[in-house]
Coordinates of N, CA and C in Angstrom, one line a residue:
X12 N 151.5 14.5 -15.5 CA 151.7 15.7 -16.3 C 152.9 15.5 -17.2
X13 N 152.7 15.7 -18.5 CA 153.7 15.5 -19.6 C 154.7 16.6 -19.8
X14 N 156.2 16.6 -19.6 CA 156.6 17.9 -19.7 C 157.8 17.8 -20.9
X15 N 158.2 18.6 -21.3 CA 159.3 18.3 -22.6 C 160.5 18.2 -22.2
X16 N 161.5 17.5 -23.0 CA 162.4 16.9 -22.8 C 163.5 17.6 -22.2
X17 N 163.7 19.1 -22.8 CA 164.5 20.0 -22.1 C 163.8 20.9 -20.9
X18 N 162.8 20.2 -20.0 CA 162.3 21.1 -18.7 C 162.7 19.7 -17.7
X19 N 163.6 18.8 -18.1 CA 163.3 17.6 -17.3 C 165.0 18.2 -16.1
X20 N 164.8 18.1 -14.8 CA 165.5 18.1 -13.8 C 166.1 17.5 -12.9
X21 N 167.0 17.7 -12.3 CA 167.0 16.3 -11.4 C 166.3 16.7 -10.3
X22 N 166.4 15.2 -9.3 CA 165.5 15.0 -9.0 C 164.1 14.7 -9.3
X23 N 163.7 15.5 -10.5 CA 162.5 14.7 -11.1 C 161.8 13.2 -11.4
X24 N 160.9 13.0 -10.8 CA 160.5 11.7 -11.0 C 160.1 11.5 -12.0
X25 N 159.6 10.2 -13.0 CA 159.7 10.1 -14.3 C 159.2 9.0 -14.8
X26 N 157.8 8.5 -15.0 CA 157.3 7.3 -15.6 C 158.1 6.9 -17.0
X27 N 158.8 5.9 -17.4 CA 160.0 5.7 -18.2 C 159.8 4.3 -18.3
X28 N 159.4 4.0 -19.2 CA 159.4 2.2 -20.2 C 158.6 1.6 -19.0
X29 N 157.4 2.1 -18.5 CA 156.4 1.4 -17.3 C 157.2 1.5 -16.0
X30 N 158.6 1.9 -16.0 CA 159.1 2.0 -14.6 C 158.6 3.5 -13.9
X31 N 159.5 3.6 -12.5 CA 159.6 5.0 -11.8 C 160.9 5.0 -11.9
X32 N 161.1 6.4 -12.0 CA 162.5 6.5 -12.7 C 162.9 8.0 -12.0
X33 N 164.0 8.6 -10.9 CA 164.2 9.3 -10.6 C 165.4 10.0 -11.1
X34 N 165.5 11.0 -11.5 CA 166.4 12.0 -12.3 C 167.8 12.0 -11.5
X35 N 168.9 12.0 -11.8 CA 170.1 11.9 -10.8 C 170.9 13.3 -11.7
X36 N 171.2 13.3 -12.9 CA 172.2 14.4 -13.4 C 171.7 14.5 -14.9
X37 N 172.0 15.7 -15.1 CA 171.2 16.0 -16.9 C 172.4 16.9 -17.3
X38 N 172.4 16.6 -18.6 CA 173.7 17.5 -19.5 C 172.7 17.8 -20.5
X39 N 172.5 19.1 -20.8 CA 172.1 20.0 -21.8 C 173.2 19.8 -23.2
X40 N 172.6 19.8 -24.3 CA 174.0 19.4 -25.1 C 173.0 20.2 -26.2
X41 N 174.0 21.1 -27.3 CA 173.3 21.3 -28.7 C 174.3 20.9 -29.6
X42 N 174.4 19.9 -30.7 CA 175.8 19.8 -31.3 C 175.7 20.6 -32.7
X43 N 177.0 20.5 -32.8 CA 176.9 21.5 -34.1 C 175.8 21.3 -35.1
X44 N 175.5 19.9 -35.4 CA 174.5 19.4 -36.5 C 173.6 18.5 -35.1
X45 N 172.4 19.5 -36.5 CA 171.1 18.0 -35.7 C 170.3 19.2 -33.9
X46 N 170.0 18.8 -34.1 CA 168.7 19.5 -32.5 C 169.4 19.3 -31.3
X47 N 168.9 20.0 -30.4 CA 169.7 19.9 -29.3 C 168.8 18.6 -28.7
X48 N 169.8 18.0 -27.3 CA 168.7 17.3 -26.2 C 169.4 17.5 -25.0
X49 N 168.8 16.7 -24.2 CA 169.0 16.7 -23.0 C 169.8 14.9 -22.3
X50 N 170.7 14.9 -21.9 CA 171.3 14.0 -21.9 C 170.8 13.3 -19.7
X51 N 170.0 12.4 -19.4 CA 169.4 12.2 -18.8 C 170.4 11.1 -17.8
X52 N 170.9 11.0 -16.7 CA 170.9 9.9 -15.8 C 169.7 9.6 -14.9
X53 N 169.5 8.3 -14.8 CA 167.9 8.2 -14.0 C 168.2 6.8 -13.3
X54 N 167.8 6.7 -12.4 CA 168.1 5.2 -11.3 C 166.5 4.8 -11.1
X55 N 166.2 3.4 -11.7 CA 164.8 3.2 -11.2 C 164.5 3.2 -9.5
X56 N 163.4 3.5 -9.0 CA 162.8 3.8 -7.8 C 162.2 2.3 -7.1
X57 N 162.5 1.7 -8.0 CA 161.6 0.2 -7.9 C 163.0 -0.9 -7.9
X58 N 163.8 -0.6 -8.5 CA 164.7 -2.1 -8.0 C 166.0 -1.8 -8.7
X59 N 166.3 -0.2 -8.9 CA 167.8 0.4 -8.4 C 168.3 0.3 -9.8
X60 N 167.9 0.0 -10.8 CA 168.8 -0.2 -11.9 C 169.1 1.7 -12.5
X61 N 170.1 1.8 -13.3 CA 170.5 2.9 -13.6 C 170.2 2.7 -14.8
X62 N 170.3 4.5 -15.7 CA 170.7 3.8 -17.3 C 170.4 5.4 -17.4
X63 N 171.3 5.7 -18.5 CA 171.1 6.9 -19.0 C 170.2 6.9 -20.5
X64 N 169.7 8.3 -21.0 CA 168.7 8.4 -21.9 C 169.0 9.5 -22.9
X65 N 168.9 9.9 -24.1 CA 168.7 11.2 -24.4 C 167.2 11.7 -25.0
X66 N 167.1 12.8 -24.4 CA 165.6 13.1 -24.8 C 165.8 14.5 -25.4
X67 N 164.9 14.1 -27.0 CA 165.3 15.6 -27.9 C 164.2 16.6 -27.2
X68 N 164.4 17.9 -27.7 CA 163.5 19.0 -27.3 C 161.8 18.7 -27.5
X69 N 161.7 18.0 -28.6 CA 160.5 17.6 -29.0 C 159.2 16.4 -28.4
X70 N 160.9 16.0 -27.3 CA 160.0 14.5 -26.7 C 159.2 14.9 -25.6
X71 N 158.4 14.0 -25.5 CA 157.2 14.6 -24.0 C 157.6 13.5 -23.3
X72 N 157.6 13.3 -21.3 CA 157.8 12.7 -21.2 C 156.8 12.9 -19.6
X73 N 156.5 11.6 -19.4 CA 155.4 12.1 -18.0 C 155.9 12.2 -16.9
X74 N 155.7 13.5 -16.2 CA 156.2 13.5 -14.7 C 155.6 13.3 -13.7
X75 N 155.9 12.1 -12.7 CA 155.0 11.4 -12.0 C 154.5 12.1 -10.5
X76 N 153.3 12.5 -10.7 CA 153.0 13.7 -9.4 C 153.0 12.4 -8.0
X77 N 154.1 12.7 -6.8 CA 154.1 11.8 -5.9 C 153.4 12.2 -4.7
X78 N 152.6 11.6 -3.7 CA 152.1 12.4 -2.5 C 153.0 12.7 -1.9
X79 N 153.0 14.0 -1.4 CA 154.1 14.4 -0.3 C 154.1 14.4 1.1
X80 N 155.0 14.3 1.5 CA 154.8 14.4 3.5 C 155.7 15.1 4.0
X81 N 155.7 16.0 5.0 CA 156.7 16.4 6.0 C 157.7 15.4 6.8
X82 N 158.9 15.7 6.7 CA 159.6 14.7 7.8 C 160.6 15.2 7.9
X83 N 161.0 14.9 9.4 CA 162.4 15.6 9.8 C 163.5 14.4 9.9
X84 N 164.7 14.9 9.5 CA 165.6 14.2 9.9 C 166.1 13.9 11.0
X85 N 165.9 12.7 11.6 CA 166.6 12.7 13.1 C 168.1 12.2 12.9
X86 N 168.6 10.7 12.5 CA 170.1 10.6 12.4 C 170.2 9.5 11.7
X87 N 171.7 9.1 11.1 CA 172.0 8.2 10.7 C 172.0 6.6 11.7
X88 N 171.6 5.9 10.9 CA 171.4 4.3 11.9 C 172.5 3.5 10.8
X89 N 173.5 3.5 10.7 CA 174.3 2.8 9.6 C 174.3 3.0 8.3
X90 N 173.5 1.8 8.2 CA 173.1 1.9 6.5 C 171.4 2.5 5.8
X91 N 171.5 2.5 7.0 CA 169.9 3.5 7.2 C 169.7 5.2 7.8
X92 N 168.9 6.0 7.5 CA 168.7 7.1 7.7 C 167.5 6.9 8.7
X93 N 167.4 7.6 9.7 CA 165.9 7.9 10.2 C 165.3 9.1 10.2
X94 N 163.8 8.7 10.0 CA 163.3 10.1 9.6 C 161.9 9.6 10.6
X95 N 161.4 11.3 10.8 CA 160.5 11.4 12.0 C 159.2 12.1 11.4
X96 N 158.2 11.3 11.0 CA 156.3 12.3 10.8 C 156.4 13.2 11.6
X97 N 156.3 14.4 10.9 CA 155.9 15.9 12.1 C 154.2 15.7 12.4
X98 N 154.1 15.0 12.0 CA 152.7 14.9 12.2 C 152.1 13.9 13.4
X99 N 152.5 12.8 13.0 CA 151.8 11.4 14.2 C 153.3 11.1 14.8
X100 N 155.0 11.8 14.6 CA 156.3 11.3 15.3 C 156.7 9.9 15.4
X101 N 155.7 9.3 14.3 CA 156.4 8.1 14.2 C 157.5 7.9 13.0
X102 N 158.4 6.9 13.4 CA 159.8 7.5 13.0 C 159.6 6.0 11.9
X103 N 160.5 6.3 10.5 CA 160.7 5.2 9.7 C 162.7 5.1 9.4
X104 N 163.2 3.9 9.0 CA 164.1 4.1 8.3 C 164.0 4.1 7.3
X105 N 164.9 4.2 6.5 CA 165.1 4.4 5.1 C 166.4 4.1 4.6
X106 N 166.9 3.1 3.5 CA 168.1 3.0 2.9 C 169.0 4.2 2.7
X107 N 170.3 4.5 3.3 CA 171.0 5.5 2.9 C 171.0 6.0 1.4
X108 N 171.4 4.7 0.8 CA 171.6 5.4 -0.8 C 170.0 5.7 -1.4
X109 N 169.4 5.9 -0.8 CA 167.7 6.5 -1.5 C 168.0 8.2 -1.8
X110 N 168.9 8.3 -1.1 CA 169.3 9.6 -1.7 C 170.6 10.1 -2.2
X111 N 171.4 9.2 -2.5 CA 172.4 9.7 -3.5 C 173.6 10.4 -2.9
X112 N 174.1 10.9 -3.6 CA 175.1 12.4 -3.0 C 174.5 13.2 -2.4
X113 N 173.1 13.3 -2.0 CA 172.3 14.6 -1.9 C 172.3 14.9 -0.2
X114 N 173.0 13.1 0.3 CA 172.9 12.4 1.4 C 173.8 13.4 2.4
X115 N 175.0 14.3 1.6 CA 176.0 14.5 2.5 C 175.6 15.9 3.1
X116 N 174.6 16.5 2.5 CA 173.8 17.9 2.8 C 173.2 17.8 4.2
X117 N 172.9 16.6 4.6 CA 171.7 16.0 5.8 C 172.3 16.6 6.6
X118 N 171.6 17.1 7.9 CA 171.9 17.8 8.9 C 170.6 17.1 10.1
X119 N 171.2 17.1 11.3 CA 170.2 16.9 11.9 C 169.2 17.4 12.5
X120 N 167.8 17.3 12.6 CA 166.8 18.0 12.6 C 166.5 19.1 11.3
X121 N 166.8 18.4 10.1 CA 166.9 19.1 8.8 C 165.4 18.9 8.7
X122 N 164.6 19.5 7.5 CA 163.0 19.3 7.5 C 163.3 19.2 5.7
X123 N 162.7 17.9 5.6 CA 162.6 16.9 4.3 C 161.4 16.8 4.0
X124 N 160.9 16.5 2.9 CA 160.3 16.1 2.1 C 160.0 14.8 1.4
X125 N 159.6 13.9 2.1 CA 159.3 12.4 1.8 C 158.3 12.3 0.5
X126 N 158.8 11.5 -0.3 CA 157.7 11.2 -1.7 C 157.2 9.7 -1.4
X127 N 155.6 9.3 -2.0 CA 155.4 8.2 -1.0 C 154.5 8.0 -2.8
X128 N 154.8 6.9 -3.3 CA 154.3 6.1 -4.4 C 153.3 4.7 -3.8
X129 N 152.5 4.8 -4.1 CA 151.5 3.8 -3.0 C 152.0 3.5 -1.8
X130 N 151.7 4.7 -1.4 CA 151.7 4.5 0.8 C 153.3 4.1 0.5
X131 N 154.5 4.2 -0.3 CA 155.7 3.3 -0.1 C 156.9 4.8 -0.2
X132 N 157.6 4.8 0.7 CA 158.3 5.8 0.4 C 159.6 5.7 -0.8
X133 N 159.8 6.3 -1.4 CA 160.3 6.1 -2.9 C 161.3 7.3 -2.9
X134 N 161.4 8.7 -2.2 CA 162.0 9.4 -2.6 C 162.1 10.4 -1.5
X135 N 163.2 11.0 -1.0 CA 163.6 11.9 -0.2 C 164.0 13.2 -0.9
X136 N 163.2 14.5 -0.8 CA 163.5 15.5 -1.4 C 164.2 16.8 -0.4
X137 N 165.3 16.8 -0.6 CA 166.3 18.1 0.3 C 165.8 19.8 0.0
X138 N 166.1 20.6 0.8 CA 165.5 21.7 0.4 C 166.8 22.2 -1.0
X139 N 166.5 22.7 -2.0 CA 167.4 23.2 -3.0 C 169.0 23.3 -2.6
X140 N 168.1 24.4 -1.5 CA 169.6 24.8 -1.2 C 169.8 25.2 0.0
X141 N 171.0 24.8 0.3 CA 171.6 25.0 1.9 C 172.8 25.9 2.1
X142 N 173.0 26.2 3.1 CA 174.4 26.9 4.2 C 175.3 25.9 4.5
X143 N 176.4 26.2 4.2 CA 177.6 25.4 4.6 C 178.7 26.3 4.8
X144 N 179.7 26.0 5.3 CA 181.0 26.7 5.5 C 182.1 25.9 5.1
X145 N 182.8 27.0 4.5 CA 183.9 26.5 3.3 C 185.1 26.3 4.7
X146 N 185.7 24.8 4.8 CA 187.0 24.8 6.1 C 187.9 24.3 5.6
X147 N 188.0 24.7 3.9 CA 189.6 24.6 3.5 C 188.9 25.1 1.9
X148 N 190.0 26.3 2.0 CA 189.8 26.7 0.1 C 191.5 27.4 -0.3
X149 N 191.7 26.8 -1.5 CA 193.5 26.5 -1.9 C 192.9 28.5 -2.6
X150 N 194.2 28.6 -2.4 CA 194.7 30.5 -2.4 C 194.3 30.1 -4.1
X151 N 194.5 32.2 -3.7 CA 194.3 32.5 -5.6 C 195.5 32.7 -5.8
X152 N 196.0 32.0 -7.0 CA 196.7 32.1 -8.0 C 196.8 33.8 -9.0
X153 N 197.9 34.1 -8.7 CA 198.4 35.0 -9.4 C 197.8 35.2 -10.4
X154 N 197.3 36.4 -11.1 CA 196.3 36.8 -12.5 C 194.9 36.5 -12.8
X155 N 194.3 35.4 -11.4 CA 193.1 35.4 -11.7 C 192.0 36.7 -11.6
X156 N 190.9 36.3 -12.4 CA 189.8 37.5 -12.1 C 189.0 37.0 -11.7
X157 N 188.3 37.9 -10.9 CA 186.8 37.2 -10.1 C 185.7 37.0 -10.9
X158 N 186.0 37.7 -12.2 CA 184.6 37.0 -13.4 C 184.9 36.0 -13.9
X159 N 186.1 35.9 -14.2 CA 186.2 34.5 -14.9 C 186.7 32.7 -14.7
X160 N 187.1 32.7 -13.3 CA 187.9 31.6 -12.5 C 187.3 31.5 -11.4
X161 N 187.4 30.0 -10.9 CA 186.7 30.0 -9.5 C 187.7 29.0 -9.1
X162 N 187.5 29.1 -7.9 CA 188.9 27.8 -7.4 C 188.3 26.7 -6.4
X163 N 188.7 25.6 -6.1 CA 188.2 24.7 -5.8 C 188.1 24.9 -3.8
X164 N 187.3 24.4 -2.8 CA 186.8 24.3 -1.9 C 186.1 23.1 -1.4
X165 N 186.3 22.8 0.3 CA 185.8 21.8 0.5 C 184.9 23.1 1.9
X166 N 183.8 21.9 2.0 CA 183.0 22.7 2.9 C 182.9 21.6 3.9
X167 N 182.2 22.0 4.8 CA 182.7 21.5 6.2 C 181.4 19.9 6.6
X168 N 180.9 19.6 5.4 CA 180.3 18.3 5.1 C 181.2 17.2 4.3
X169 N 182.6 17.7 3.7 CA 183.4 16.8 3.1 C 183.4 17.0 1.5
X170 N 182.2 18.1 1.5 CA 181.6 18.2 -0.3 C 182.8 19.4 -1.0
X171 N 183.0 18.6 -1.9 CA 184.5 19.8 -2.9 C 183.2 20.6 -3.6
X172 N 183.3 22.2 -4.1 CA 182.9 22.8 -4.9 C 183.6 24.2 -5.2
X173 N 183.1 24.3 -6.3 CA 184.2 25.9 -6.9 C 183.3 26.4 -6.5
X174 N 184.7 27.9 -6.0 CA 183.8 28.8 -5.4 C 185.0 30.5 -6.1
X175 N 184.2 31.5 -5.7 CA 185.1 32.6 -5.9 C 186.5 33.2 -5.7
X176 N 186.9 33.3 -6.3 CA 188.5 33.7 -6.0 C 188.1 34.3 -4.5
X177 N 187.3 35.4 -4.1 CA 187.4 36.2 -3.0 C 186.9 35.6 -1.8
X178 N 186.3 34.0 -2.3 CA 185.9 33.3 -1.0 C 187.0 32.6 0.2
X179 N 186.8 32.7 1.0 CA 187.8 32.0 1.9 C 187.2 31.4 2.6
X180 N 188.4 30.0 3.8 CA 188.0 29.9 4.8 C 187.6 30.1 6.0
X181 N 186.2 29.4 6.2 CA 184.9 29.9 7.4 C 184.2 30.9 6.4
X182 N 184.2 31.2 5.6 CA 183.0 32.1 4.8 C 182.0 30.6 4.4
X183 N 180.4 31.5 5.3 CA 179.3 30.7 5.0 C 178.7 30.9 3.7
X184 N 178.9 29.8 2.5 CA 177.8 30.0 1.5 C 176.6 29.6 1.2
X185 N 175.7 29.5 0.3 CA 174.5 28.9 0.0 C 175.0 28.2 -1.6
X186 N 174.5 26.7 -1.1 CA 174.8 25.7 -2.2 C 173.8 24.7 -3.0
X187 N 173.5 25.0 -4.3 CA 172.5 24.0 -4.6 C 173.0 22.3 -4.3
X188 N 172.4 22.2 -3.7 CA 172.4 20.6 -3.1 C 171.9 19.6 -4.2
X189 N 171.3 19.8 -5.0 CA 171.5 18.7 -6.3 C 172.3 18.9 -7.5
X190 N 173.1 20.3 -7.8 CA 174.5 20.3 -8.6 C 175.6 20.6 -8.0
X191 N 175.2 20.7 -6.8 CA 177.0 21.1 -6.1 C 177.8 21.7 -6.4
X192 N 176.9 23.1 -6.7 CA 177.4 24.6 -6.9 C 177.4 25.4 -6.0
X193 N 178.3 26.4 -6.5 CA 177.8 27.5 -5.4 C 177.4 28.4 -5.8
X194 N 176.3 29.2 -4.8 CA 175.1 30.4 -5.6 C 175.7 31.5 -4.8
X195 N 176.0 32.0 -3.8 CA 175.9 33.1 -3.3 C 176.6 33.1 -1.7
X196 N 176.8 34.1 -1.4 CA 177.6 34.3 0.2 C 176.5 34.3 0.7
X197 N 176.6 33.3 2.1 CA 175.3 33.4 2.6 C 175.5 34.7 3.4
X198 N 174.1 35.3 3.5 CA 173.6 36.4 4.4 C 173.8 36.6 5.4

């Protein structure tokens, strides 16, 4: 499926110069002169190389539909992750870095989303977004306002993110897990 340059995501998978090419971070950019684009980080899925891209609004680019599977996280094995078919319970490893930073969200008995490129697993997909608890956030500073400043937070996975002046320590939030933001107090 061919999608335009400014709908591309991370995580998105990405047929790119004959490779498989998975989306890591994108910067939206319009400069003063000239069209806007999309400024692309992408790690191939086949033998790890990086490289960044810019793709204008106009470019098409194909997005590689992967078969999906259920799998649950059971635990870390070192340098490996293991993961469990909810289906037949047979368990596979998997290189830790196959998932990036996205790695420190993992929770055990978390429910993933395995991408499988000929029968080969290629990509581990986290749910969007998760619950964490903030167990250190630095005080507000005198004259901030809660529309316009956020202050920095670590949550109780090791991950730093800004969060609201009014947030504090042990308040549970909801975090997108591929920009390492924060959306909302969790419920």
């Amino acid at each position: 499926m061919k999608i335009s340059g400014v709908d591309i995501r991370p995580g998105n998978i990405l047929e790119y110069e004959g490779g498989i090419w998975k989306v890591a971070k994108i910067q939206h950019t319009q400069p003063g002169k000239g069209g806007a684009y999309m400024q692309v980080e992408m790690k191939n899925l086949q033998d790890g190389r990086k490289t960044n891209v810019r793709f204008r609004s106009a470019d098409t680019i194909e997005r590689v539909r992967l078969d999906q599977k259920e799998f649950q996280y059971l635990y870390n094995d070192g340098d490996s992750l293991v993961f469990m078919d909810k289906d037949s319970y047979e368990q596979i490893n998997l290189p830790a870095d196959l998932l990036g930073d996205a790695s420190a969200f993992l929770t055990d008995g978390m429910d993933v989303t395995l991408e499988l490129w000929d029968e080969k697993p290629i990509s581990v997909a986290l749910p969007e977004q998760v619950e964490a608890t903030i167990v250190e956030a630095d005080a507000v500073v005198k004259g901030q306002t809660a529309s316009s400043s956020y202050k920095p937070a670590v949550l109780d996975n090791g991950v730093r993110v800004m969060v609201p002046p009014h947030i504090e320590s042990g308040t549970r939030i909801v975090v997108d897990v591929y920009e390492r933001t924060y959306v909302s107090k969790a419920g």
